[in-house]
Coordinates of C-alpha atoms and ligand atoms in Angstrom, one line a residue:
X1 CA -142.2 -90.3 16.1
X2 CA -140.9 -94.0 15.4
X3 CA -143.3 -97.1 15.5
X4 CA -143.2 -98.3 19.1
X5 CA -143.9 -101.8 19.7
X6 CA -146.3 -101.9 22.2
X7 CA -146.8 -105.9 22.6
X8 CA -145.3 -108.7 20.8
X9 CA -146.1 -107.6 17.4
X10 CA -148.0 -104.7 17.7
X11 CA -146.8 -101.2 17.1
X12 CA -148.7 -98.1 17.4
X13 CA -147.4 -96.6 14.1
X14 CA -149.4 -93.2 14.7
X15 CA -147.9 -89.5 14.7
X16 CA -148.0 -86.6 16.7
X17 CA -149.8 -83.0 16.1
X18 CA -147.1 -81.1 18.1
X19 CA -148.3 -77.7 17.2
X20 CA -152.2 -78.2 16.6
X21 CA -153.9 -75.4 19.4
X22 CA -156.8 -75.5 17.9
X23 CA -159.0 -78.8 17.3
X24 CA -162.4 -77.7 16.0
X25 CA -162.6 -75.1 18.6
X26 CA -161.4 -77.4 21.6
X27 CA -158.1 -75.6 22.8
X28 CA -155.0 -78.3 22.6
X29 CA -152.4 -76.1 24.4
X30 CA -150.1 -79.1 24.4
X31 CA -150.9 -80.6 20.8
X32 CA -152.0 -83.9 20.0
X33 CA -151.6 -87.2 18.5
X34 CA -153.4 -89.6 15.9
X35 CA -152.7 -93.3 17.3
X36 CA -152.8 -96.0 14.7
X37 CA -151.7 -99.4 15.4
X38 CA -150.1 -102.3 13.0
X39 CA -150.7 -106.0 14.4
X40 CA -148.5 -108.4 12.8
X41 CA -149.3 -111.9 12.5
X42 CA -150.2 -114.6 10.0
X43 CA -152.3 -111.9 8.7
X44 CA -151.2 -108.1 8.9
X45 CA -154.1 -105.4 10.0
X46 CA -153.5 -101.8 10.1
X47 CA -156.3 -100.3 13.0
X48 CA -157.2 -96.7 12.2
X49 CA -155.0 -93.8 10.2
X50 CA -154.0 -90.5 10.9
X51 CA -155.3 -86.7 9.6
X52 CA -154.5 -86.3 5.9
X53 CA -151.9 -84.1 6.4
X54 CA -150.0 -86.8 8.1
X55 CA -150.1 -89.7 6.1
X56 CA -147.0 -89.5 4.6
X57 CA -145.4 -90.5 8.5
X58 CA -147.9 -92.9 9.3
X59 CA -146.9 -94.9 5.9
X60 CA -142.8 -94.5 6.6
X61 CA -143.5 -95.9 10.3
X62 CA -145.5 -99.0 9.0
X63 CA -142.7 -99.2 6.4
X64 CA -140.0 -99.3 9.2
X65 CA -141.9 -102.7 10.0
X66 CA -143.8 -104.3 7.1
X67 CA -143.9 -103.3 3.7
X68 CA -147.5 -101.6 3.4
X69 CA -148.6 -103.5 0.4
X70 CA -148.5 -106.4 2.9
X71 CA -151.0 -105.7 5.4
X72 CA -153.9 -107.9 4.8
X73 CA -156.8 -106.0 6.3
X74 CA -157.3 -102.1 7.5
X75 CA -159.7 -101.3 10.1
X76 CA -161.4 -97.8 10.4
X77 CA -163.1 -97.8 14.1
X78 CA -164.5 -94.1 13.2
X79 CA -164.9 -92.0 10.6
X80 CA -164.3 -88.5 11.4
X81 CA -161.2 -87.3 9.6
X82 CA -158.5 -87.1 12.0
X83 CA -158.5 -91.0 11.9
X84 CA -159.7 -91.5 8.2
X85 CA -158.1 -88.7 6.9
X86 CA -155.5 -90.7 5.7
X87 CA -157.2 -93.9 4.3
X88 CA -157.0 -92.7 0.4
X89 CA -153.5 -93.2 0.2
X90 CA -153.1 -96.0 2.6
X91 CA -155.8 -97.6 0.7
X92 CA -153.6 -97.2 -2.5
X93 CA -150.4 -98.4 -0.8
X94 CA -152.3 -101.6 0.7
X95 CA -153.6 -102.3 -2.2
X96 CA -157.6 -100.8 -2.9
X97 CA -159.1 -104.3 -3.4
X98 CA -158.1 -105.5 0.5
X99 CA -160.8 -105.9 2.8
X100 CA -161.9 -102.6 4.8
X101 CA -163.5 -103.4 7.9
X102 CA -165.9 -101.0 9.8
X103 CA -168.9 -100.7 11.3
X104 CA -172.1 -100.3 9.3
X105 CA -172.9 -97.2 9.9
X106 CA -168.7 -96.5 9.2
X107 CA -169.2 -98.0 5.8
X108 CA -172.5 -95.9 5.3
X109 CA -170.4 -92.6 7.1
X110 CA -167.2 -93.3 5.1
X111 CA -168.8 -93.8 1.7
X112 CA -170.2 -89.8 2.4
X113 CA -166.7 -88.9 3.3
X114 CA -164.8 -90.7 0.4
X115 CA -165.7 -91.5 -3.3
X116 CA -164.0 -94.4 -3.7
X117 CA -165.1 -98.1 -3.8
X118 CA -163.3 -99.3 -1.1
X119 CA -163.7 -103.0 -0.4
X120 CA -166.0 -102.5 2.7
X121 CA -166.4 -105.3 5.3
X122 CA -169.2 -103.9 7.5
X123 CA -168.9 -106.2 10.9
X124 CA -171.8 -107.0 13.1
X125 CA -171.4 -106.0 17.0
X126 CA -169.0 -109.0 18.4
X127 CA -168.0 -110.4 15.2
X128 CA -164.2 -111.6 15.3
X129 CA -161.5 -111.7 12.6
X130 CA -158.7 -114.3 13.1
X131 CA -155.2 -113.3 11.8
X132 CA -153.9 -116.6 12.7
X133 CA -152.6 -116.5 16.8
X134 CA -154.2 -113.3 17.3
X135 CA -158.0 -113.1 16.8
X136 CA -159.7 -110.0 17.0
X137 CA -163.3 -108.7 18.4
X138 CA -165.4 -105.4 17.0
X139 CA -167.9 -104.3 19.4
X140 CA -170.2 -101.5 17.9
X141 CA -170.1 -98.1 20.3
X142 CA -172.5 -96.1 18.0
X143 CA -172.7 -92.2 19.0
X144 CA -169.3 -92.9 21.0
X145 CA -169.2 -90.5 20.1
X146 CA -170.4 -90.7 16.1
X147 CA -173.1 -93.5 14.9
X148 CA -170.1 -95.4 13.5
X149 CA -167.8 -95.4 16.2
X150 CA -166.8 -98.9 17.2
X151 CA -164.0 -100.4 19.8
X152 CA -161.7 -103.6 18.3
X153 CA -160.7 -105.5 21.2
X154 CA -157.5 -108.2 20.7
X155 CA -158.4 -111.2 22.4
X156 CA -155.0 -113.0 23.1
X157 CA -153.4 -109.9 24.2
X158 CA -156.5 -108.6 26.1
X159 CA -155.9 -105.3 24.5
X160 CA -158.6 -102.6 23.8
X161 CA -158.8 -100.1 20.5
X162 CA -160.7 -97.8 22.2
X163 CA -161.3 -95.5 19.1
X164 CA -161.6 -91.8 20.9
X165 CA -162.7 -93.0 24.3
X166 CA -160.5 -92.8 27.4
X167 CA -158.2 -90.6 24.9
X168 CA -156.6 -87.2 25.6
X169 CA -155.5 -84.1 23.0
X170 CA -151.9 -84.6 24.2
X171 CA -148.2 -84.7 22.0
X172 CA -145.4 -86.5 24.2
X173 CA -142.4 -88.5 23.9
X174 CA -144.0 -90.8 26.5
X175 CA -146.3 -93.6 25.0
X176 CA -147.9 -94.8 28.4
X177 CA -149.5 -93.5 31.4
X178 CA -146.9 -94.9 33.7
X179 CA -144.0 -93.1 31.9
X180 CA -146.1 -90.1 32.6
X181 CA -143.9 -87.2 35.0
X182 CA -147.0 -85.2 34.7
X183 CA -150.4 -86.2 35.9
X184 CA -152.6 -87.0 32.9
X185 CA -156.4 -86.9 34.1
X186 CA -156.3 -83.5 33.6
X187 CA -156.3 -84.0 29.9
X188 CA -158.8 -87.2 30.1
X189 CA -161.1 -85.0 31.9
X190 CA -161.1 -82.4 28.9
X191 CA -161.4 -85.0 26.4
X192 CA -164.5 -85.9 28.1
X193 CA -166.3 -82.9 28.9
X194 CA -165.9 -81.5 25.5
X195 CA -166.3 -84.5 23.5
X196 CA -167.8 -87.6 25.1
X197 CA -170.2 -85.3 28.4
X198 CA -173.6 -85.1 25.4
X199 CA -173.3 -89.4 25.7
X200 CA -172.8 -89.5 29.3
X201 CA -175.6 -92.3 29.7
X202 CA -174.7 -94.2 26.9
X203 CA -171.1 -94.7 28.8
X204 CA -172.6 -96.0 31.5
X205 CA -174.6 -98.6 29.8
X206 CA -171.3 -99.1 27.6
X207 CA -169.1 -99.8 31.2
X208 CA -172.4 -102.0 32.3
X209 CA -172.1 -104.0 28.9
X210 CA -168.3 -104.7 29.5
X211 CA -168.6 -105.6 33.3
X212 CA -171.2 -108.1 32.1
X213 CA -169.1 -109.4 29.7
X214 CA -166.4 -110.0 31.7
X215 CA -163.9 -108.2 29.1
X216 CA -160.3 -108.3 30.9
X217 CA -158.8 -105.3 29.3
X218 CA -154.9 -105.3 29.7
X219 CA -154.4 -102.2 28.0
X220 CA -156.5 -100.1 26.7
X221 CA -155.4 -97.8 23.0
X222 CA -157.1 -94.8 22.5
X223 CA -156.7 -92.6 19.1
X224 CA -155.2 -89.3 21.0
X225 CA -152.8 -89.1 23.6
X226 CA -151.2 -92.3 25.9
X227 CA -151.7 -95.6 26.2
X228 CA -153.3 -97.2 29.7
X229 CA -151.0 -99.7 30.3
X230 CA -150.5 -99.2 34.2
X231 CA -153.7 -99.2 35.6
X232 CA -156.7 -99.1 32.4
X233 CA -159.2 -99.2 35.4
X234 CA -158.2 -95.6 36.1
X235 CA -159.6 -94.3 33.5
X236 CA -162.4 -96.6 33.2
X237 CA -163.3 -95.2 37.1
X238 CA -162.8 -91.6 35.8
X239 CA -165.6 -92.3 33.0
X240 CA -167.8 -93.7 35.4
X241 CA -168.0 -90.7 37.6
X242 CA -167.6 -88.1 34.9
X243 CA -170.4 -90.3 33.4
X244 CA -172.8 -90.1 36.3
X245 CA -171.9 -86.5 36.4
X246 CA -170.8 -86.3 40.0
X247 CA -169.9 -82.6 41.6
X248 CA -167.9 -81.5 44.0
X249 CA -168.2 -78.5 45.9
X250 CA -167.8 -76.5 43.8
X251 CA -168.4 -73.2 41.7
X252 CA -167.3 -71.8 38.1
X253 CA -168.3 -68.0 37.9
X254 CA -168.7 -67.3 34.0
X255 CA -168.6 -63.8 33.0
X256 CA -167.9 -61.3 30.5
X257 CA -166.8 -57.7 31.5
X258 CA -167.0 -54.0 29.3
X259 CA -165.8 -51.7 32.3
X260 CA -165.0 -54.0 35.1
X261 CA -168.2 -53.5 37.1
X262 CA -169.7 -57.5 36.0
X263 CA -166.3 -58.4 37.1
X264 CA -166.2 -56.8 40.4
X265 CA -169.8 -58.4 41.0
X266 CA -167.8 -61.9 40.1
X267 CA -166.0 -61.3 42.8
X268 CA -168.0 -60.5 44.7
X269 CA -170.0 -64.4 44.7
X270 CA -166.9 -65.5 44.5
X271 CA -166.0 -64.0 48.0
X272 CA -169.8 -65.2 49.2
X273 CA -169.2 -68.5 47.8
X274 CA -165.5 -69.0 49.6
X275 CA -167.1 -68.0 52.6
X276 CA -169.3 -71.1 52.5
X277 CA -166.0 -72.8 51.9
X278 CA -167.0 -73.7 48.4
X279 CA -164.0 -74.0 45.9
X280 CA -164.8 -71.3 43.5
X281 CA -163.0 -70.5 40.3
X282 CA -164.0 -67.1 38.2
X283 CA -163.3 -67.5 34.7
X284 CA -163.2 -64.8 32.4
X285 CA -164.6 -65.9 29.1
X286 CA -161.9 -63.3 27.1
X287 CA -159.0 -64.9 29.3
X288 CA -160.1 -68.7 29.3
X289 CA -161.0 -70.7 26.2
X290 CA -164.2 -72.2 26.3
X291 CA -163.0 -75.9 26.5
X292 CA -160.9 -75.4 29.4
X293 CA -163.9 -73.4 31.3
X294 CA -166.4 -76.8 30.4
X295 CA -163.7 -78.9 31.9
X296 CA -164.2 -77.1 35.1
X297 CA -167.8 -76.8 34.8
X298 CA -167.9 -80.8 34.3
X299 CA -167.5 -81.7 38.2
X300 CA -169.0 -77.8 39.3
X301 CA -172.1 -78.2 41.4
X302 CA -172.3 -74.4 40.8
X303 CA -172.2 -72.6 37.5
X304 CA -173.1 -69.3 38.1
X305 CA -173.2 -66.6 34.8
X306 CA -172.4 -63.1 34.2
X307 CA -172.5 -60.9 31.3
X308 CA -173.1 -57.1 31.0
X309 CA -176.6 -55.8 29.0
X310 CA -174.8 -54.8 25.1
X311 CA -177.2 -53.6 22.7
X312 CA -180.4 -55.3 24.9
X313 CA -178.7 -58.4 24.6
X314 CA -176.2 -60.6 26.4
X315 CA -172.0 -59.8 25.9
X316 CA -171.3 -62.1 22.7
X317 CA -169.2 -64.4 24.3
X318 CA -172.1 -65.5 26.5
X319 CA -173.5 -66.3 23.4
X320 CA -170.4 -68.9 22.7
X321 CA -170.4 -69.7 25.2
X322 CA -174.0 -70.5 26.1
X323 CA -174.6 -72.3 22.8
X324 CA -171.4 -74.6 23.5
X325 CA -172.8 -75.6 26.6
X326 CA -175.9 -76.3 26.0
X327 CA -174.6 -79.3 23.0
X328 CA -173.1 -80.6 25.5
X329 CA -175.9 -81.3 28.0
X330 CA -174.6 -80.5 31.6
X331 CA -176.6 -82.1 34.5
X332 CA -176.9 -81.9 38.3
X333 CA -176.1 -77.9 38.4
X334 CA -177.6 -75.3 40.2
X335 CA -177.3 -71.6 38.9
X336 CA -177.5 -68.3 39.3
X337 CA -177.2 -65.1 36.5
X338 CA -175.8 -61.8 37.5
X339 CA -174.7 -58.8 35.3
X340 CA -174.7 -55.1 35.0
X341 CA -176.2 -52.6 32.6
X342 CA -176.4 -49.1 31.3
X343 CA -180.0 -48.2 31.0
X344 CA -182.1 -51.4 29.6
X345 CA -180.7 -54.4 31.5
X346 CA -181.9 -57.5 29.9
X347 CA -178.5 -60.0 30.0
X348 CA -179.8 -61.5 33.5
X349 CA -183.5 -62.4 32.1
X350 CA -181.7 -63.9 29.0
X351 CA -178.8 -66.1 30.8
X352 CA -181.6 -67.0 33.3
X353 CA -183.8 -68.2 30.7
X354 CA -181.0 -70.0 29.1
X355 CA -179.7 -71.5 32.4
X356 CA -183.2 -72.6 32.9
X357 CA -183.3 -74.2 29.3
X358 CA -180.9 -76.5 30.8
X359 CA -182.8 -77.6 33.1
X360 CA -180.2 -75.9 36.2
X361 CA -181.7 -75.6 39.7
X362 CA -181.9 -71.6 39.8
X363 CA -180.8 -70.5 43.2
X364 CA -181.6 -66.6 42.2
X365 CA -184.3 -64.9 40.0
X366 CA -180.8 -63.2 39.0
X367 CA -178.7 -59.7 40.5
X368 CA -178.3 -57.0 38.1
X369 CA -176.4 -53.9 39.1
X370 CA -177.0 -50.3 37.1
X371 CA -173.4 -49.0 35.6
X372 CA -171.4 -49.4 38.4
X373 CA -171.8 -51.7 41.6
X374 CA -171.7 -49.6 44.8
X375 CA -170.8 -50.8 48.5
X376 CA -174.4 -51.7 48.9
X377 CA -174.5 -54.2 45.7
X378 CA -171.5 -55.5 46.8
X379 CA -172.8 -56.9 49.6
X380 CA -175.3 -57.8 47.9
X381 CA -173.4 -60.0 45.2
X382 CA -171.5 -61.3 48.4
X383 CA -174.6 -62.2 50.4
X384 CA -175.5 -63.9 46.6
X385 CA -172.5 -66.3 46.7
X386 CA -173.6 -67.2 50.0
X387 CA -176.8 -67.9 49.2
X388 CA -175.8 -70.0 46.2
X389 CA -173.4 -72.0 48.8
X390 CA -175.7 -73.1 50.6
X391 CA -178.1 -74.5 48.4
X392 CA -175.4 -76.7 47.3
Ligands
FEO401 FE1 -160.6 -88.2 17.2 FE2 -163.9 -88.2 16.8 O1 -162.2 -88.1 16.3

């Protein structure tokens, strides 16, 4: 991808991850992209890099502008290494004595990741860095979603460096939300329920801080995916209510299957559930990756769980799947487990335990079927979706 010059002066010089599928376990079925923006003025500051991999692109875009060695200041908003990845050899191009501003906890974070010496600057929440017309603003974010994540906000051009937030895993020709022919939320809503749901309050207080503030954000520039040009308050409404974890009515059914009787008890609750006219959606944990079943779990008032009894345990991609969802701390659910079983049957007990771990609002003590469900359990796991309806 060229540079594109998103305001006077300001390029977003990043790259895209076309064929990345897999970002630490999050599913990217339409790739990604590393954002990094040059701001040109009296002074010349690079904001953020790009993974390793890609640094040789992200120093021939800032070359199609500036000559590297020119830029006068680089700032790292967050350390993790699809950002910083490339600062090594940016570093050595922009010369390694220039100024590298960060957070504190950035300098302390990339100094673990990096051996060199880099010239760190470590800013203090609302510190500001004149360039000569432009003057910047760093505004500390810490666990947004790491301790040394930070926003840089350009004051003249009332433009936001959002660092991860309001970003989506997303490779496009398009650079804005309002070039968009296909709806992007969809891809903001993963983003957040697999990376940003565990800091849900902190969000709020963050949205609190800037409404106070008065911040007029223009545009907002996250790391991954488009730009908010259009309407920035979109997104900004999306993270309020994804932040206060508001549900619909709504249920995910989570299930494993060995010989299709746990899924014919899925569907079952599903038919109870659609009854109630609640919106249900059966996921097969074989057939769905787990980030694309937490993104539906995200606004689900229901979450209900089934796995068959293996070896007196639960199927192993309850396990996954359990684990995953439990980091990233869920809330306002009710539940229910539901499974079958050969001859020792303890997969309900264990998801129910689990489900009550997470402090869900069990609807069930839990349904288990022996081998194979008959007409009777059916109706059973039908009158269960029905009961779970209407306790929603
Ligand atoms: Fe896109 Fe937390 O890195």
């Amino acid at each position: 991808m060229k540079p594109v010059e998103i305001a006077k002066g300001i390029y977003d010089v990043g790259v895209n991850d076309w064929n990345i599928r897999d970002f630490h376990g999050y599913s990217t079925h339409l790739g990604s992209s590393y954002n990094a923006f040059l701001i040109v003025d009296d002074k010349i500051a690079l904001v953020d890099t790009v993974k390793e991999e890609f640094s040789d692109e992200l120093i021939e875009n800032i070359t199609r502008i500036v000559d590297p060695g020119k830029i006068d200041v680089v700032i790292s908003n967050h350390t993790e290494m699809d950002h910083s990845g490339g600062l090594a050899r940016i570093m050595h191009r922009v010369g390694e004595n220039k100024p590298l501003f960060c957070s504190k906890m950035g300098q302390k974070n990339l100094s673990l990741h990096y051996p060199q010496h880099f010239n760190y600057h470590a800013v203090e929440n609302g510190e500001t860095l004149s360039l000569g017309h432009h003057t910047l603003t760093f505004m500390e974010t810490r666990m947004l979603h790491w301790p040394d994540s930070m926003f840089t906000y350009l004051n003249e051009e009332k433009i936001l460096f959002s660092s991860d937030a309001f970003g989506q895993h997303y490779a496009g020709f398009e650079k804005f939300d309002d070039c968009m022919r296909d709806d992007i939320m969809p891809h903001a809503k993963k983003y957040f329920a697999n990376i940003l749901l565990p800091y849900a309050p902190l969000i709020l207080k963050l949205v609190e801080q800037v409404t106070a503030m008065g911040l007029d954000i223009r545009m907002i520039c996250p790391d991954h995916g488009i730009l908010w040009r259009k309407d920035p308050g979109k997104i900004i409404d999306a993270y309020v209510r994804w932040g206060r974890q508001e549900t619909a009515r709504k249920a995910v059914i989570v299930y494993d299957t060995m010989w299709h009787s746990t899924e014919k008890m899925a569907h079952a609750i599903a038919g109870g559930l659609s009854e109630q006219g609640v919106a249900v959606h059966p996921m097969h944990l074989r057939k769905w990756d787990r980030s694309d079943i937490m993104t539906e779990v995200l606004d689900a008032r229901a979450v209900v769980i089934g796995s068959p009894t293996l070896n007196n345990g639960l199927f192993p991609t309850l396990g996954d799947f359990l684990t995953y969802m439990k980091g990233l701390k869920p809330k306002n659910k009710v539940g229910a487990a539901f499974g079958s079983y050969g001859w020792s049957g303890e997969a309900v007990k264990l998801l129910t335990q689990e489900l009550e771990g997470m402090k869900f609002e069990m609807i069930d003590p839990g349904m288990k079927v022996q081998y194979v469900p008959d007409e009777k359990a059916i109706a059973a796991c039908f009158e269960l979706g029905k009961k779970i309806g209407l306790a929603m």
